[in-house]
RNA sequence: GGCUGUGUGGCAGAGUGGUUAUGCUGCGGUCUGCAAAACCGUUUACGCCGGUUCGAUUCCGACCACAGCCUCCA
């Protein structure tokens, strides 16, 4: 059973060879909790959830860490705007993020560290980088000295000159070199802050992930994931920090990045007003439908998100649930689902093959590795908040219709069918027996 | 401007140097009192232009279009 994954580092599909096959270590960059998570945020969560499930099915133990960023200037700004304490913002949106992820059937990572709870290790890490001569202190800031690290740019495939030629932002006075980035910065007034060897302040953006990986997973890990936009500068800087703190040339063995999503062909942006939160979407679509929609395109390709994709996903799920006859403890997984997943997580092909499975047991097990078919058939088809009629009324109407049909009063029978249809109830006459289900 | 990536039938989306996945939708049919479900059938696609080849959607080159990144955005 060979797993192949595309590694951003080599720009090639590689055979996955774990550092230790008894313990797989995976880290994914998590959310900054200052607002509702939008649909774009759901993509990496779902992609790496499938990876997590797949790895767990192959290896005895997988340790999955995903951080929560609760120190960030965006959070500070949100707190000021709403005139609320920072902790109430971060707590609120952390809870909402968890709810959203649960609704999408995204498994919780094994460890979900917060920046605020790990400042000590961040300070320790920065100190090591300073001690090793890869950083400097200036105007109350600690900065990473990019020119001191030869491998800088190896992930994003950029050289230092290229990066500078395109720089659009004025260089801060405390930087020796325009490409240098902040490890620690001073805090003033209401800013959250902690005492450190360099004064009262807070960590820069990139150091938290290096510190979390170091603390919870160690110096070297198997997989590091995130959105494509994080390749530069975030992940490039993480490599620099971790390698220089630990005097190690290695950090993450496989770098995996998911592509973006577009809204109905357009990019998602505030000015277009087409940013949609997971929460809003969940009002209209089941979490599994959204999940399937986000898996219907390969993770390294842009996905065109929209109503038609959601409708299509809903139809597929209805069909899959229809084929689900009973639950079971059997653990057979279809080879036609597993092997596409083993080939760089080809979810579209796996989903396509899923629809061809005839055996209900195998269907369920195979779907579960994708995080699908989480409910029973009955549960799925009666799940409908729009059902404006009680089960009792439905049953008595069915009975009335049966009698009408027996006496060939088809006009009345059709009236009842129509009435139920308006209440989102679909009737099916199978083998002389009438069953009902909610219209999805 | 630099770097990276994408371009397949109404839609979604695999894949491949030559035997034209698959799903959804639509349409037609079987079935049904009517429906639903199920099953059957169905419009032969790979951005544009060259090159390599007996043959390219698949390899190579140019072009076009679109997207992302270029210091804190998944």
Tab-separated table of N, CA and C (backbone and C1' of nucleotides) in Angstrom, chain A residues 11 40-41 74 158 163 167-168 178-179 205 227 229-230 261 267-268 296-298 301 312 315 319 346 349 352 355 401 405 410 414 417 427-429, chain B residues 1-8 10-15 21-25 32-39 66-74:
chain	number	residue	atom	x	y	z
A	11	UNK	N	8.343	19.904	-5.842
A	11	UNK	CA	7.419	20.115	-6.946
A	11	UNK	C	7.118	18.836	-7.706
A	40	UNK	N	-13.867	29.498	2.260
A	40	UNK	CA	-12.487	29.248	1.858
A	40	UNK	C	-11.665	28.621	2.972
A	41	UNK	N	-11.971	29.006	4.202
A	41	UNK	CA	-11.260	28.441	5.345
A	41	UNK	C	-11.582	26.960	5.539
A	74	UNK	N	-5.152	41.636	13.679
A	74	UNK	CA	-6.537	41.651	13.199
A	74	UNK	C	-7.508	41.448	14.361
A	158	UNK	N	12.122	31.022	-4.703
A	158	UNK	CA	12.433	32.409	-5.021
A	158	UNK	C	13.834	32.711	-4.538
A	163	UNK	N	12.463	38.583	-4.726
A	163	UNK	CA	11.454	38.959	-3.739
A	163	UNK	C	11.467	40.467	-3.503
A	167	UNK	N	8.710	43.998	-4.114
A	167	UNK	CA	8.168	44.480	-2.841
A	167	UNK	C	7.416	45.790	-3.022
A	168	UNK	N	6.250	45.840	-2.436
A	168	UNK	CA	5.417	47.033	-2.614
A	168	UNK	C	5.346	47.881	-1.368
A	178	UNK	N	15.596	44.452	3.737
A	178	UNK	CA	14.136	44.555	3.541
A	178	UNK	C	13.381	43.246	3.715
A	179	UNK	N	14.041	42.119	3.451
A	179	UNK	CA	13.356	40.830	3.556
A	179	UNK	C	13.266	40.291	4.973
A	205	UNK	N	4.180	37.019	13.412
A	205	UNK	CA	3.210	36.071	12.879
A	205	UNK	C	3.753	34.650	12.730
A	227	UNK	N	-2.877	26.390	3.271
A	227	UNK	CA	-3.321	26.949	1.994
A	227	UNK	C	-2.127	27.396	1.158
A	229	UNK	N	-1.505	30.028	-0.313
A	229	UNK	CA	-1.043	31.390	-0.044
A	229	UNK	C	-0.018	31.448	1.081
A	230	UNK	N	0.060	30.381	1.857
A	230	UNK	CA	0.979	30.402	2.990
A	230	UNK	C	2.409	30.019	2.609
A	261	UNK	N	-10.427	28.687	-3.540
A	261	UNK	CA	-11.701	28.494	-4.204
A	261	UNK	C	-12.213	29.820	-4.731
A	267	UNK	N	-13.257	35.736	-7.910
A	267	UNK	CA	-12.530	35.508	-6.677
A	267	UNK	C	-13.324	36.075	-5.500
A	268	UNK	N	-13.073	35.471	-4.374
A	268	UNK	CA	-13.806	35.880	-3.191
A	268	UNK	C	-13.138	37.129	-2.620
A	296	UNK	N	-15.006	17.731	-4.269
A	296	UNK	CA	-15.289	17.290	-5.629
A	296	UNK	C	-14.254	17.780	-6.640
A	297	UNK	N	-13.360	18.626	-6.204
A	297	UNK	CA	-12.236	19.040	-7.047
A	297	UNK	C	-10.958	18.609	-6.345
A	298	UNK	N	-9.974	18.224	-7.115
A	298	UNK	CA	-8.696	17.847	-6.532
A	298	UNK	C	-8.131	19.023	-5.722
A	301	UNK	N	-6.207	21.981	-7.250
A	301	UNK	CA	-6.812	22.774	-8.323
A	301	UNK	C	-7.792	23.766	-7.721
A	312	UNK	N	-25.548	19.799	-7.035
A	312	UNK	CA	-25.028	18.552	-7.573
A	312	UNK	C	-24.559	17.640	-6.437
A	315	UNK	N	-27.465	16.034	-4.705
A	315	UNK	CA	-28.017	14.916	-5.472
A	315	UNK	C	-27.188	13.651	-5.302
A	319	UNK	N	-28.319	10.071	-3.483
A	319	UNK	CA	-28.187	8.784	-4.150
A	319	UNK	C	-27.380	7.811	-3.293
A	346	UNK	N	-6.684	11.867	-4.566
A	346	UNK	CA	-7.581	12.150	-5.693
A	346	UNK	C	-9.032	11.927	-5.259
A	349	UNK	N	-11.955	11.337	-8.078
A	349	UNK	CA	-12.023	9.977	-8.609
A	349	UNK	C	-12.585	9.024	-7.558
A	352	UNK	N	-16.281	9.507	-7.426
A	352	UNK	CA	-16.876	8.915	-8.618
A	352	UNK	C	-17.014	7.399	-8.456
A	355	UNK	N	-19.732	5.939	-6.066
A	355	UNK	CA	-21.098	5.826	-6.564
A	355	UNK	C	-21.362	4.520	-7.299
A	401	UNK	N	-55.046	8.238	1.678
A	401	UNK	CA	-54.736	8.096	0.252
A	401	UNK	C	-54.861	6.630	-0.176
A	405	UNK	N	-57.231	5.248	-3.055
A	405	UNK	CA	-56.727	4.491	-4.202
A	405	UNK	C	-57.473	3.175	-4.366
A	410	UNK	N	-58.821	8.467	-7.597
A	410	UNK	CA	-57.463	8.934	-7.855
A	410	UNK	C	-57.324	10.449	-7.735
A	414	UNK	N	-54.362	11.977	-5.579
A	414	UNK	CA	-53.387	12.936	-6.108
A	414	UNK	C	-53.362	14.229	-5.306
A	417	UNK	N	-51.133	13.539	-2.438
A	417	UNK	CA	-49.734	13.555	-2.854
A	417	UNK	C	-49.242	14.994	-3.003
A	427	UNK	N	-43.785	10.835	-1.476
A	427	UNK	CA	-44.326	9.494	-1.279
A	427	UNK	C	-43.790	8.550	-2.338
A	428	UNK	N	-43.548	7.333	-1.922
A	428	UNK	CA	-43.132	6.314	-2.874
A	428	UNK	C	-43.981	5.065	-2.665
A	429	UNK	N	-44.604	4.617	-3.750
A	429	UNK	CA	-45.372	3.374	-3.683
A	429	UNK	C	-44.484	2.247	-4.172
B	1	G	P	3.920	42.734	-17.816
B	1	G	O5'	5.137	43.064	-16.807
B	1	G	C5'	6.364	43.592	-17.265
B	1	G	C4'	7.341	43.525	-16.126
B	1	G	C3'	7.548	42.137	-15.539
B	1	G	O3'	8.523	41.412	-16.262
B	1	G	C1'	7.120	43.634	-13.788
B	2	G	P	8.356	39.818	-16.473
B	2	G	O5'	8.805	39.292	-15.042
B	2	G	C5'	10.177	39.330	-14.652
B	2	G	C4'	10.307	38.796	-13.252
B	2	G	C3'	9.766	37.388	-13.051
B	2	G	O3'	10.715	36.413	-13.428
B	2	G	C1'	8.936	38.780	-11.346
B	3	C	P	10.147	35.017	-14.086
B	3	C	O5'	9.555	34.277	-12.801
B	3	C	C5'	10.422	33.866	-11.747
B	3	C	C4'	9.591	33.385	-10.580
B	3	C	C3'	8.616	32.258	-10.890
B	3	C	O3'	9.251	30.996	-10.926
B	3	C	C1'	7.514	33.903	-9.610
B	4	U	P	8.613	29.856	-11.896
B	4	U	O5'	7.251	29.501	-11.140
B	4	U	C5'	7.284	28.817	-9.903
B	4	U	C4'	5.892	28.667	-9.368
B	4	U	C3'	4.909	27.902	-10.259
B	4	U	O3'	5.100	26.499	-10.166
B	4	U	C1'	3.857	29.832	-9.415
B	5	G	P	4.757	25.616	-11.494
B	5	G	O5'	3.159	25.657	-11.598
B	5	G	C5'	2.382	24.955	-10.654
B	5	G	C4'	0.969	25.477	-10.680
B	5	G	C3'	0.122	25.130	-11.892
B	5	G	O3'	-0.340	23.807	-11.853
B	5	G	C1'	-0.272	27.371	-11.247
B	6	U	P	-0.766	23.067	-13.218
B	6	U	O5'	-2.176	23.732	-13.562
B	6	U	C5'	-3.309	23.449	-12.750
B	6	U	C4'	-4.474	24.294	-13.189
B	6	U	C3'	-4.954	24.082	-14.618
B	6	U	O3'	-5.828	22.968	-14.695
B	6	U	C1'	-4.770	26.396	-14.205
B	7	G	P	-6.018	22.218	-16.141
B	7	G	O5'	-6.851	23.284	-16.993
B	7	G	C5'	-8.289	23.438	-16.809
B	7	G	C4'	-8.771	24.409	-17.864
B	7	G	C3'	-8.734	23.819	-19.279
B	7	G	O3'	-10.010	23.490	-19.822
B	7	G	C1'	-7.623	25.939	-19.184
B	8	U	P	-11.406	23.494	-19.020
B	8	U	O5'	-12.093	22.332	-19.832
B	8	U	C5'	-12.014	22.349	-21.265
B	8	U	C4'	-12.129	20.941	-21.751
B	8	U	C3'	-13.407	20.218	-21.350
B	8	U	O3'	-14.466	20.530	-22.245
B	8	U	C1'	-11.548	18.816	-20.943
B	10	G	P	-21.307	21.861	-24.350
B	10	G	O5'	-22.676	22.007	-23.558
B	10	G	C5'	-23.259	23.301	-23.410
B	10	G	C4'	-23.858	23.450	-22.043
B	10	G	C3'	-22.891	23.155	-20.891
B	10	G	O3'	-22.114	24.286	-20.573
B	10	G	C1'	-24.911	22.008	-20.525
B	11	C	P	-20.652	24.119	-19.966
B	11	C	O5'	-20.967	23.629	-18.485
B	11	C	C5'	-21.542	24.512	-17.522
B	11	C	C4'	-21.779	23.763	-16.231
B	11	C	C3'	-20.551	23.107	-15.623
B	11	C	O3'	-19.775	24.024	-14.885
B	11	C	C1'	-22.320	21.564	-15.615
B	12	A	P	-18.216	23.762	-14.710
B	12	A	O5'	-18.185	22.474	-13.777
B	12	A	C5'	-18.520	22.584	-12.402
B	12	A	C4'	-18.399	21.234	-11.744
B	12	A	C3'	-17.048	20.548	-11.851
B	12	A	O3'	-16.092	21.080	-10.961
B	12	A	C1'	-18.750	18.987	-12.256
B	13	G	P	-14.575	21.099	-11.340
B	13	G	O5'	-14.246	19.568	-11.588
B	13	G	C5'	-14.250	18.644	-10.517
B	13	G	C4'	-14.058	17.257	-11.067
B	13	G	C3'	-12.771	17.069	-11.847
B	13	G	O3'	-11.714	16.826	-10.939
B	13	G	C1'	-14.560	16.197	-13.103
B	14	A	P	-10.268	16.729	-11.456
B	14	A	O5'	-10.239	15.149	-11.600
B	14	A	C5'	-9.147	14.487	-12.120
B	14	A	C4'	-9.537	13.043	-12.265
B	14	A	C3'	-8.569	12.296	-13.135
B	14	A	O3'	-7.497	11.822	-12.346
B	14	A	C1'	-10.767	11.874	-13.882
B	15	G	P	-6.042	12.177	-12.786
B	15	G	O5'	-5.911	11.242	-14.066
B	15	G	C5'	-6.218	9.850	-13.953
B	15	G	C4'	-6.435	9.302	-15.326
B	15	G	C3'	-5.362	9.682	-16.339
B	15	G	O3'	-4.249	8.826	-16.214
B	15	G	C1'	-7.488	10.042	-17.296
B	21	A	P	-15.234	7.672	-22.720
B	21	A	O5'	-14.852	7.855	-21.205
B	21	A	C5'	-15.779	7.496	-20.228
B	21	A	C4'	-15.102	6.660	-19.198
B	21	A	C3'	-15.954	6.464	-17.975
B	21	A	O3'	-16.795	5.330	-18.138
B	21	A	C1'	-13.856	7.284	-17.342
B	22	U	P	-18.342	5.627	-18.312
B	22	U	O5'	-18.675	6.213	-16.885
B	22	U	C5'	-18.269	5.513	-15.725
B	22	U	C4'	-18.230	6.468	-14.565
B	22	U	C3'	-19.483	7.324	-14.411
B	22	U	O3'	-20.536	6.589	-13.819
B	22	U	C1'	-17.577	8.685	-14.166
B	23	G	P	-22.027	6.971	-14.175
B	23	G	O5'	-22.243	8.253	-13.264
B	23	G	C5'	-22.094	8.151	-11.857
B	23	G	C4'	-22.050	9.530	-11.267
B	23	G	C3'	-23.236	10.404	-11.621
B	23	G	O3'	-24.343	10.113	-10.802
B	23	G	C1'	-21.258	11.631	-11.923
B	24	C	P	-25.803	10.335	-11.322
B	24	C	O5'	-25.936	11.921	-11.325
B	24	C	C5'	-25.855	12.648	-10.108
B	24	C	C4'	-25.885	14.125	-10.405
B	24	C	C3'	-27.027	14.588	-11.289
B	24	C	O3'	-28.233	14.735	-10.560
B	24	C	C1'	-25.032	15.555	-12.055
B	25	U	P	-29.611	14.403	-11.306
B	25	U	O5'	-29.727	15.598	-12.342
B	25	U	C5'	-29.872	16.936	-11.880
B	25	U	C4'	-29.769	17.889	-13.040
B	25	U	C3'	-30.745	17.634	-14.178
B	25	U	O3'	-32.039	18.142	-13.883
B	25	U	C1'	-28.597	18.028	-15.077
B	32	U	P	-46.670	-1.485	-15.129
B	32	U	O5'	-46.981	-0.274	-14.161
B	32	U	C5'	-46.757	-0.382	-12.761
B	32	U	C4'	-46.944	0.961	-12.111
B	32	U	C3'	-48.295	1.625	-12.332
B	32	U	O3'	-49.236	1.147	-11.387
B	32	U	C1'	-46.543	3.207	-12.654
B	33	G	P	-50.675	0.758	-11.828
B	33	G	O5'	-51.211	2.098	-12.494
B	33	G	C5'	-52.186	2.029	-13.541
B	33	G	C4'	-53.003	3.283	-13.557
B	33	G	C3'	-52.195	4.589	-13.594
B	33	G	O3'	-51.784	4.894	-14.909
B	33	G	C1'	-53.894	4.761	-11.987
B	34	C	P	-50.310	5.371	-15.171
B	34	C	O5'	-50.202	6.718	-14.317
B	34	C	C5'	-50.893	7.894	-14.752
B	34	C	C4'	-50.706	8.987	-13.747
B	34	C	C3'	-49.263	9.398	-13.474
B	34	C	O3'	-48.776	10.215	-14.512
B	34	C	C1'	-50.480	9.309	-11.452
B	35	A	P	-47.215	10.230	-14.796
B	35	A	O5'	-46.681	10.824	-13.434
B	35	A	C5'	-45.463	10.397	-12.913
B	35	A	C4'	-45.382	10.884	-11.497
B	35	A	C3'	-44.068	10.586	-10.825
B	35	A	O3'	-43.126	11.589	-11.122
B	35	A	C1'	-45.829	9.876	-9.436
B	36	A	P	-41.642	11.194	-11.568
B	36	A	O5'	-41.045	10.641	-10.193
B	36	A	C5'	-40.931	11.496	-9.057
B	36	A	C4'	-40.642	10.652	-7.844
B	36	A	C3'	-39.435	9.726	-7.986
B	36	A	O3'	-38.242	10.407	-7.695
B	36	A	C1'	-41.260	8.508	-7.156
B	37	A	P	-36.962	10.088	-8.520
B	37	A	O5'	-36.626	8.600	-8.074
B	37	A	C5'	-36.195	8.335	-6.737
B	37	A	C4'	-36.183	6.858	-6.497
B	37	A	C3'	-35.328	6.055	-7.471
B	37	A	O3'	-33.972	6.061	-7.083
B	37	A	C1'	-37.430	5.024	-7.257
B	38	A	P	-32.859	6.003	-8.183
B	38	A	O5'	-33.088	4.562	-8.828
B	38	A	C5'	-32.821	3.385	-8.070
B	38	A	C4'	-33.238	2.177	-8.860
B	38	A	C3'	-32.641	2.089	-10.253
B	38	A	O3'	-31.337	1.536	-10.224
B	38	A	C1'	-34.957	1.723	-10.390
B	39	C	P	-30.251	2.064	-11.219
B	39	C	O5'	-30.688	1.373	-12.588
B	39	C	C5'	-30.717	-0.044	-12.697
B	39	C	C4'	-31.461	-0.432	-13.941
B	39	C	C3'	-30.959	0.217	-15.223
B	39	C	O3'	-29.809	-0.426	-15.732
B	39	C	C1'	-33.298	0.370	-15.160
B	66	C	P	-8.178	37.741	-18.661
B	66	C	O5'	-8.301	36.661	-17.503
B	66	C	C5'	-9.558	36.068	-17.207
B	66	C	C4'	-9.370	34.889	-16.301
B	66	C	C3'	-8.624	35.163	-15.006
B	66	C	O3'	-9.423	35.802	-14.034
B	66	C	C1'	-7.803	33.174	-15.944
B	67	A	P	-8.745	36.776	-13.012
B	67	A	O5'	-8.096	35.739	-12.001
B	67	A	C5'	-8.934	34.873	-11.246
B	67	A	C4'	-8.102	33.849	-10.532
B	67	A	C3'	-7.030	34.413	-9.604
B	67	A	O3'	-7.586	34.847	-8.377
B	67	A	C1'	-6.112	32.665	-10.876
B	68	G	P	-6.890	36.016	-7.606
B	68	G	O5'	-5.670	35.250	-6.934
B	68	G	C5'	-5.915	34.244	-5.957
B	68	G	C4'	-4.617	33.579	-5.601
B	68	G	C3'	-3.520	34.509	-5.126
B	68	G	O3'	-3.688	34.876	-3.771
B	68	G	C1'	-2.626	33.006	-6.688
B	69	C	P	-3.127	36.210	-3.268
B	69	C	O5'	-1.568	35.920	-3.217
B	69	C	C5'	-1.047	34.958	-2.300
B	69	C	C4'	0.433	34.821	-2.521
B	69	C	C3'	1.208	36.132	-2.467
B	69	C	O3'	1.474	36.502	-1.126
B	69	C	C1'	1.870	34.936	-4.381
B	70	C	P	1.511	38.019	-0.801
B	70	C	O5'	2.848	38.477	-1.530
B	70	C	C5'	4.093	37.930	-1.105
B	70	C	C4'	5.189	38.494	-1.951
B	70	C	C3'	5.182	40.009	-2.087
B	70	C	O3'	5.747	40.618	-0.930
B	70	C	C1'	5.559	39.032	-4.192
B	71	U	P	5.220	41.997	-0.492
B	71	U	O5'	4.982	41.876	1.064
B	71	U	C5'	3.879	41.112	1.595
B	71	U	C4'	4.226	40.792	3.044
B	71	U	C3'	4.346	42.044	3.929
B	71	U	O3'	3.374	41.992	4.969
B	71	U	C1'	6.301	40.658	4.040
B	72	C	P	2.002	42.539	4.908
B	72	C	O5'	1.429	41.319	5.720
B	72	C	C5'	0.833	40.193	5.062
B	72	C	C4'	0.655	39.180	6.142
B	72	C	C3'	-0.460	39.596	7.114
B	72	C	O3'	-1.572	38.772	6.798
B	72	C	C1'	1.570	39.015	8.274
B	73	C	P	-3.012	38.981	7.165
B	73	C	O5'	-3.589	37.526	6.803
B	73	C	C5'	-4.995	37.276	6.882
B	73	C	C4'	-5.500	36.863	5.537
B	73	C	C3'	-5.364	35.383	5.224
B	73	C	O3'	-6.515	34.695	5.652
B	73	C	C1'	-4.661	36.719	3.383
B	74	A	P	-6.415	33.705	6.884
B	74	A	O5'	-6.534	32.333	6.117
B	74	A	C5'	-6.496	31.147	6.852
B	74	A	C4'	-6.089	30.039	5.891
B	74	A	C3'	-4.995	30.480	4.931
B	74	A	O3'	-3.731	30.086	5.419
B	74	A	C1'	-6.840	29.538	3.740
